[in-house]
PDB file of N, CA and C in Angstrom:
ATOM      1  N   LEU V   1     -20.716 -15.685   1.140  1.00 71.00           N
ATOM      2  CA  LEU V   1     -19.758 -15.278   2.154  1.00 71.00           C
ATOM      3  C   LEU V   1     -19.887 -13.781   2.456  1.00 71.00           C
ATOM      4  N   ASN V   2     -20.027 -12.990   1.404  1.00 74.00           N
ATOM      5  CA  ASN V   2     -20.180 -11.553   1.581  1.00 74.00           C
ATOM      6  C   ASN V   2     -21.433 -11.233   2.396  1.00 74.00           C
ATOM      7  N   ARG V   3     -22.530 -11.925   2.125  1.00 79.00           N
ATOM      8  CA  ARG V   3     -23.773 -11.701   2.872  1.00 79.00           C
ATOM      9  C   ARG V   3     -23.610 -12.065   4.340  1.00 79.00           C
ATOM     10  N   ALA V   4     -22.938 -13.167   4.601  1.00 77.00           N
ATOM     11  CA  ALA V   4     -22.706 -13.579   5.989  1.00 77.00           C
ATOM     12  C   ALA V   4     -21.854 -12.546   6.720  1.00 77.00           C
ATOM     13  N   PHE V   5     -20.848 -12.051   6.049  1.00 73.00           N
ATOM     14  CA  PHE V   5     -19.983 -11.026   6.629  1.00 73.00           C
ATOM     15  C   PHE V   5     -20.795  -9.775   6.943  1.00 73.00           C
ATOM     16  N   LEU V   6     -21.620  -9.356   5.986  1.00 75.00           N
ATOM     17  CA  LEU V   6     -22.472  -8.185   6.195  1.00 75.00           C
ATOM     18  C   LEU V   6     -23.443  -8.395   7.348  1.00 75.00           C
ATOM     19  N   ALA V   7     -24.021  -9.572   7.441  1.00 77.00           N
ATOM     20  CA  ALA V   7     -24.988  -9.859   8.499  1.00 77.00           C
ATOM     21  C   ALA V   7     -24.332  -9.825   9.876  1.00 77.00           C
ATOM     22  N   ASP V   8     -23.134 -10.376   9.992  1.00 76.00           N
ATOM     23  CA  ASP V   8     -22.464 -10.440  11.290  1.00 76.00           C
ATOM     24  C   ASP V   8     -21.781  -9.135  11.693  1.00 76.00           C
ATOM     25  N   LEU V   9     -21.138  -8.480  10.759  1.00 73.00           N
ATOM     26  CA  LEU V   9     -20.317  -7.313  11.091  1.00 73.00           C
ATOM     27  C   LEU V   9     -20.851  -5.994  10.540  1.00 73.00           C
ATOM     28  N   GLN V  10     -21.953  -6.024   9.845  1.00 76.00           N
ATOM     29  CA  GLN V  10     -22.588  -4.840   9.265  1.00 76.00           C
ATOM     30  C   GLN V  10     -21.650  -4.016   8.380  1.00 76.00           C
ATOM     31  N   SER V  11     -20.717  -4.684   7.736  1.00 79.00           N
ATOM     32  CA  SER V  11     -19.883  -4.003   6.744  1.00 79.00           C
ATOM     33  C   SER V  11     -19.341  -5.035   5.766  1.00 79.00           C
ATOM     34  N   ALA V  12     -18.989  -4.553   4.600  1.00 83.00           N
ATOM     35  CA  ALA V  12     -18.396  -5.425   3.586  1.00 83.00           C
ATOM     36  C   ALA V  12     -16.984  -5.816   4.025  1.00 83.00           C
ATOM     37  N   PRO V  13     -16.500  -6.957   3.581  1.00 84.00           N
ATOM     38  CA  PRO V  13     -15.151  -7.385   3.971  1.00 84.00           C
ATOM     39  C   PRO V  13     -14.069  -6.341   3.671  1.00 84.00           C
ATOM     40  N   ALA V  14     -14.133  -5.708   2.517  1.00 85.00           N
ATOM     41  CA  ALA V  14     -13.114  -4.711   2.162  1.00 85.00           C
ATOM     42  C   ALA V  14     -13.133  -3.530   3.124  1.00 85.00           C
ATOM     43  N   VAL V  15     -14.318  -3.091   3.510  1.00 87.00           N
ATOM     44  CA  VAL V  15     -14.452  -1.971   4.451  1.00 87.00           C
ATOM     45  C   VAL V  15     -13.914  -2.378   5.824  1.00 87.00           C
ATOM     46  N   PHE V  16     -14.250  -3.576   6.253  1.00 87.00           N
ATOM     47  CA  PHE V  16     -13.778  -4.087   7.538  1.00 87.00           C
ATOM     48  C   PHE V  16     -12.255  -4.125   7.580  1.00 87.00           C
ATOM     49  N   TRP V  17     -11.634  -4.711   6.546  1.00 91.00           N
ATOM     50  CA  TRP V  17     -10.175  -4.828   6.539  1.00 91.00           C
ATOM     51  C   TRP V  17      -9.493  -3.478   6.408  1.00 91.00           C
ATOM     52  N   ARG V  18     -10.078  -2.544   5.669  1.00 93.00           N
ATOM     53  CA  ARG V  18      -9.508  -1.193   5.578  1.00 93.00           C
ATOM     54  C   ARG V  18      -9.520  -0.541   6.958  1.00 93.00           C
ATOM     55  N   ARG V  19     -10.621  -0.714   7.686  1.00 93.00           N
ATOM     56  CA  ARG V  19     -10.720  -0.150   9.036  1.00 93.00           C
ATOM     57  C   ARG V  19      -9.636  -0.747   9.944  1.00 93.00           C
ATOM     58  N   ILE V  20      -9.432  -2.046   9.860  1.00 95.00           N
ATOM     59  CA  ILE V  20      -8.396  -2.705  10.665  1.00 95.00           C
ATOM     60  C   ILE V  20      -7.011  -2.140  10.327  1.00 95.00           C
ATOM     61  N   ARG V  21      -6.739  -1.974   9.038  1.00 97.00           N
ATOM     62  CA  ARG V  21      -5.447  -1.427   8.608  1.00 97.00           C
ATOM     63  C   ARG V  21      -5.265   0.009   9.082  1.00 97.00           C
ATOM     64  N   LEU V  22      -6.341   0.805   9.038  1.00 98.00           N
ATOM     65  CA  LEU V  22      -6.251   2.190   9.490  1.00 98.00           C
ATOM     66  C   LEU V  22      -6.050   2.273  11.000  1.00 98.00           C
ATOM     67  N   LEU V  23      -6.685   1.401  11.745  1.00 97.00           N
ATOM     68  CA  LEU V  23      -6.470   1.377  13.196  1.00 97.00           C
ATOM     69  C   LEU V  23      -5.027   0.991  13.526  1.00 97.00           C
ATOM     70  N   ALA V  24      -4.479   0.049  12.789  1.00 97.00           N
ATOM     71  CA  ALA V  24      -3.072  -0.330  12.973  1.00 97.00           C
ATOM     72  C   ALA V  24      -2.158   0.841  12.628  1.00 97.00           C
ATOM     73  N   ALA V  25      -2.471   1.543  11.558  1.00 97.00           N
ATOM     74  CA  ALA V  25      -1.674   2.705  11.154  1.00 97.00           C
ATOM     75  C   ALA V  25      -1.722   3.785  12.222  1.00 97.00           C
ATOM     76  N   ARG V  26      -2.889   3.988  12.807  1.00 96.00           N
ATOM     77  CA  ARG V  26      -3.022   4.995  13.870  1.00 96.00           C
ATOM     78  C   ARG V  26      -2.110   4.641  15.042  1.00 96.00           C
ATOM     79  N   GLU V  27      -2.064   3.373  15.409  1.00 95.00           N
ATOM     80  CA  GLU V  27      -1.186   2.938  16.500  1.00 95.00           C
ATOM     81  C   GLU V  27       0.282   3.168  16.146  1.00 95.00           C
ATOM     82  N   LEU V  28       0.648   2.859  14.922  1.00 96.00           N
ATOM     83  CA  LEU V  28       2.033   3.069  14.492  1.00 96.00           C
ATOM     84  C   LEU V  28       2.393   4.551  14.484  1.00 96.00           C
ATOM     85  N   LEU V  29       1.474   5.383  14.047  1.00 95.00           N
ATOM     86  CA  LEU V  29       1.724   6.826  14.036  1.00 95.00           C
ATOM     87  C   LEU V  29       1.921   7.361  15.450  1.00 95.00           C
ATOM     88  N   ALA V  30       1.180   6.821  16.396  1.00 92.00           N
ATOM     89  CA  ALA V  30       1.260   7.289  17.777  1.00 92.00           C
ATOM     90  C   ALA V  30       2.502   6.776  18.498  1.00 92.00           C
ATOM     91  N   SER V  31       2.991   5.607  18.102  1.00 87.00           N
ATOM     92  CA  SER V  31       4.040   4.985  18.904  1.00 87.00           C
ATOM     93  C   SER V  31       5.414   4.922  18.249  1.00 87.00           C
ATOM     94  N   ARG V  32       5.508   5.185  16.975  1.00 76.00           N
ATOM     95  CA  ARG V  32       6.797   5.051  16.292  1.00 76.00           C
ATOM     96  C   ARG V  32       7.126   6.308  15.503  1.00 76.00           C
ATOM     97  N   ARG V  33       8.398   6.465  15.250  1.00 85.00           N
ATOM     98  CA  ARG V  33       8.851   7.619  14.477  1.00 85.00           C
ATOM     99  C   ARG V  33       9.109   7.248  13.021  1.00 85.00           C
ATOM    100  N   ARG V  34       8.391   6.303  12.504  1.00 90.00           N
ATOM    101  CA  ARG V  34       8.505   5.969  11.085  1.00 90.00           C
ATOM    102  C   ARG V  34       7.797   7.037  10.269  1.00 90.00           C
ATOM    103  N   SER V  35       8.202   7.136   9.021  1.00 95.00           N
ATOM    104  CA  SER V  35       7.558   8.109   8.143  1.00 95.00           C
ATOM    105  C   SER V  35       6.151   7.643   7.789  1.00 95.00           C
ATOM    106  N   VAL V  36       5.337   8.574   7.352  1.00 96.00           N
ATOM    107  CA  VAL V  36       3.979   8.251   6.923  1.00 96.00           C
ATOM    108  C   VAL V  36       4.030   7.261   5.763  1.00 96.00           C
ATOM    109  N   THR V  37       4.970   7.437   4.863  1.00 96.00           N
ATOM    110  CA  THR V  37       5.110   6.524   3.725  1.00 96.00           C
ATOM    111  C   THR V  37       5.424   5.108   4.191  1.00 96.00           C
ATOM    112  N   GLU V  38       6.348   4.969   5.128  1.00 97.00           N
ATOM    113  CA  GLU V  38       6.683   3.637   5.649  1.00 97.00           C
ATOM    114  C   GLU V  38       5.474   2.984   6.312  1.00 97.00           C
ATOM    115  N   ILE V  39       4.730   3.753   7.078  1.00 97.00           N
ATOM    116  CA  ILE V  39       3.544   3.219   7.751  1.00 97.00           C
ATOM    117  C   ILE V  39       2.480   2.837   6.731  1.00 97.00           C
ATOM    118  N   ALA V  40       2.327   3.641   5.695  1.00 98.00           N
ATOM    119  CA  ALA V  40       1.353   3.318   4.644  1.00 98.00           C
ATOM    120  C   ALA V  40       1.668   1.959   4.030  1.00 98.00           C
ATOM    121  N   TYR V  41       2.915   1.749   3.656  1.00 97.00           N
ATOM    122  CA  TYR V  41       3.300   0.474   3.045  1.00 97.00           C
ATOM    123  C   TYR V  41       3.216  -0.678   4.045  1.00 97.00           C
ATOM    124  N   GLU V  42       3.612  -0.428   5.281  1.00 96.00           N
ATOM    125  CA  GLU V  42       3.581  -1.476   6.305  1.00 96.00           C
ATOM    126  C   GLU V  42       2.156  -1.954   6.586  1.00 96.00           C
ATOM    127  N   THR V  43       1.190  -1.072   6.433  1.00 97.00           N
ATOM    128  CA  THR V  43      -0.204  -1.443   6.706  1.00 97.00           C
ATOM    129  C   THR V  43      -0.966  -1.830   5.442  1.00 97.00           C
ATOM    130  N   GLY V  44      -0.249  -2.012   4.340  1.00 96.00           N
ATOM    131  CA  GLY V  44      -0.852  -2.595   3.151  1.00 96.00           C
ATOM    132  C   GLY V  44      -1.404  -1.638   2.118  1.00 96.00           C
ATOM    133  N   PHE V  45      -1.132  -0.357   2.250  1.00 96.00           N
ATOM    134  CA  PHE V  45      -1.569   0.597   1.234  1.00 96.00           C
ATOM    135  C   PHE V  45      -0.504   0.677   0.152  1.00 96.00           C
ATOM    136  N   SER V  46      -0.935   0.745  -1.093  1.00 94.00           N
ATOM    137  CA  SER V  46       0.018   0.709  -2.201  1.00 94.00           C
ATOM    138  C   SER V  46       0.658   2.057  -2.488  1.00 94.00           C
ATOM    139  N   ASP V  47       0.043   3.130  -2.011  1.00 95.00           N
ATOM    140  CA  ASP V  47       0.685   4.432  -2.150  1.00 95.00           C
ATOM    141  C   ASP V  47       0.253   5.361  -1.023  1.00 95.00           C
ATOM    142  N   THR V  48       1.094   6.344  -0.765  1.00 97.00           N
ATOM    143  CA  THR V  48       0.884   7.252   0.357  1.00 97.00           C
ATOM    144  C   THR V  48      -0.355   8.117   0.175  1.00 97.00           C
ATOM    145  N   ALA V  49      -0.625   8.551  -1.037  1.00 98.00           N
ATOM    146  CA  ALA V  49      -1.789   9.413  -1.277  1.00 98.00           C
ATOM    147  C   ALA V  49      -3.086   8.697  -0.916  1.00 98.00           C
ATOM    148  N   HIS V  50      -3.206   7.449  -1.325  1.00 97.00           N
ATOM    149  CA  HIS V  50      -4.412   6.682  -0.998  1.00 97.00           C
ATOM    150  C   HIS V  50      -4.515   6.466   0.514  1.00 97.00           C
ATOM    151  N   PHE V  51      -3.389   6.170   1.152  1.00 98.00           N
ATOM    152  CA  PHE V  51      -3.376   6.007   2.604  1.00 98.00           C
ATOM    153  C   PHE V  51      -3.835   7.294   3.293  1.00 98.00           C
ATOM    154  N   CYS V  52      -3.271   8.423   2.893  1.00 98.00           N
ATOM    155  CA  CYS V  52      -3.612   9.694   3.536  1.00 98.00           C
ATOM    156  C   CYS V  52      -5.078  10.055   3.341  1.00 98.00           C
ATOM    157  N   SER V  53      -5.609   9.845   2.152  1.00 98.00           N
ATOM    158  CA  SER V  53      -7.022  10.171   1.922  1.00 98.00           C
ATOM    159  C   SER V  53      -7.933   9.219   2.694  1.00 98.00           C
ATOM    160  N   SER V  54      -7.580   7.947   2.783  1.00 97.00           N
ATOM    161  CA  SER V  54      -8.372   6.992   3.566  1.00 97.00           C
ATOM    162  C   SER V  54      -8.317   7.335   5.050  1.00 97.00           C
ATOM    163  N   PHE V  55      -7.135   7.684   5.532  1.00 98.00           N
ATOM    164  CA  PHE V  55      -6.967   8.046   6.941  1.00 98.00           C
ATOM    165  C   PHE V  55      -7.798   9.280   7.270  1.00 98.00           C
ATOM    166  N   LYS V  56      -7.732  10.289   6.408  1.00 98.00           N
ATOM    167  CA  LYS V  56      -8.489  11.519   6.646  1.00 98.00           C
ATOM    168  C   LYS V  56      -9.990  11.257   6.619  1.00 98.00           C
ATOM    169  N   LYS V  57     -10.442  10.433   5.710  1.00 97.00           N
ATOM    170  CA  LYS V  57     -11.862  10.110   5.627  1.00 97.00           C
ATOM    171  C   LYS V  57     -12.330   9.384   6.890  1.00 97.00           C
ATOM    172  N   HIS V  58     -11.508   8.498   7.411  1.00 96.00           N
ATOM    173  CA  HIS V  58     -11.899   7.696   8.575  1.00 96.00           C
ATOM    174  C   HIS V  58     -11.763   8.469   9.891  1.00 96.00           C
ATOM    175  N   PHE V  59     -10.688   9.250  10.049  1.00 97.00           N
ATOM    176  CA  PHE V  59     -10.398   9.914  11.323  1.00 97.00           C
ATOM    177  C   PHE V  59     -10.605  11.430  11.301  1.00 97.00           C
ATOM    178  N   SER V  60     -11.010  11.985  10.174  1.00 97.00           N
ATOM    179  CA  SER V  60     -11.256  13.432  10.019  1.00 97.00           C
ATOM    180  C   SER V  60     -10.012  14.283  10.245  1.00 97.00           C
ATOM    181  N   MET V  61      -8.849  13.723   9.990  1.00 97.00           N
ATOM    182  CA  MET V  61      -7.592  14.465  10.020  1.00 97.00           C
ATOM    183  C   MET V  61      -6.550  13.659   9.259  1.00 97.00           C
ATOM    184  N   THR V  62      -5.538  14.341   8.783  1.00 97.00           N
ATOM    185  CA  THR V  62      -4.477  13.651   8.055  1.00 97.00           C
ATOM    186  C   THR V  62      -3.563  12.922   9.046  1.00 97.00           C
ATOM    187  N   PRO V  63      -2.767  11.982   8.560  1.00 97.00           N
ATOM    188  CA  PRO V  63      -1.815  11.317   9.457  1.00 97.00           C
ATOM    189  C   PRO V  63      -0.850  12.304  10.129  1.00 97.00           C
ATOM    190  N   LYS V  64      -0.408  13.299   9.393  1.00 94.00           N
ATOM    191  CA  LYS V  64       0.506  14.287   9.984  1.00 94.00           C
ATOM    192  C   LYS V  64      -0.190  15.116  11.055  1.00 94.00           C
ATOM    193  N   GLN V  65      -1.451  15.483  10.838  1.00 95.00           N
ATOM    194  CA  GLN V  65      -2.202  16.206  11.864  1.00 95.00           C
ATOM    195  C   GLN V  65      -2.365  15.338  13.107  1.00 95.00           C
ATOM    196  N   PHE V  66      -2.676  14.071  12.902  1.00 96.00           N
ATOM    197  CA  PHE V  66      -2.826  13.138  14.016  1.00 96.00           C
ATOM    198  C   PHE V  66      -1.531  13.060  14.820  1.00 96.00           C
ATOM    199  N   ARG V  67      -0.429  12.920  14.131  1.00 92.00           N
ATOM    200  CA  ARG V  67       0.866  12.819  14.804  1.00 92.00           C
ATOM    201  C   ARG V  67       1.198  14.122  15.527  1.00 92.00           C
ATOM    202  N   ARG V  68       0.879  15.254  14.911  1.00 90.00           N
ATOM    203  CA  ARG V  68       1.203  16.557  15.489  1.00 90.00           C
ATOM    204  C   ARG V  68       0.462  16.799  16.804  1.00 90.00           C
ATOM    205  N   ILE V  69      -0.809  16.409  16.868  1.00 88.00           N
ATOM    206  CA  ILE V  69      -1.566  16.666  18.098  1.00 88.00           C
ATOM    207  C   ILE V  69      -1.327  15.590  19.152  1.00 88.00           C
ATOM    208  N   GLY V  70      -0.624  14.529  18.769  1.00 75.00           N
ATOM    209  CA  GLY V  70      -0.206  13.525  19.729  1.00 75.00           C
ATOM    210  C   GLY V  70      -1.296  12.650  20.297  1.00 75.00           C
ATOM    211  N   LYS V  71      -2.294  12.335  19.488  1.00 58.00           N
ATOM    212  CA  LYS V  71      -3.386  11.486  19.987  1.00 58.00           C
ATOM    213  C   LYS V  71      -2.954  10.056  20.054  1.00 58.00           C
TER     214      LYS V  71
END
């Protein structure tokens, strides 16, 4: 199953689902006034620190920076 996933989507299932969760978090950050912690938990991250580091790695900015510049 993992090989099929890699062949079709060029990423491991865990990487794919993390990307989906981060994209959902980005939408929530842009459209709602929930806290970063609430958004982290709502998108399936078990703690805010892991969410923030994953977000920064994927988008090259922290969730608060993203919210501040209004993207």
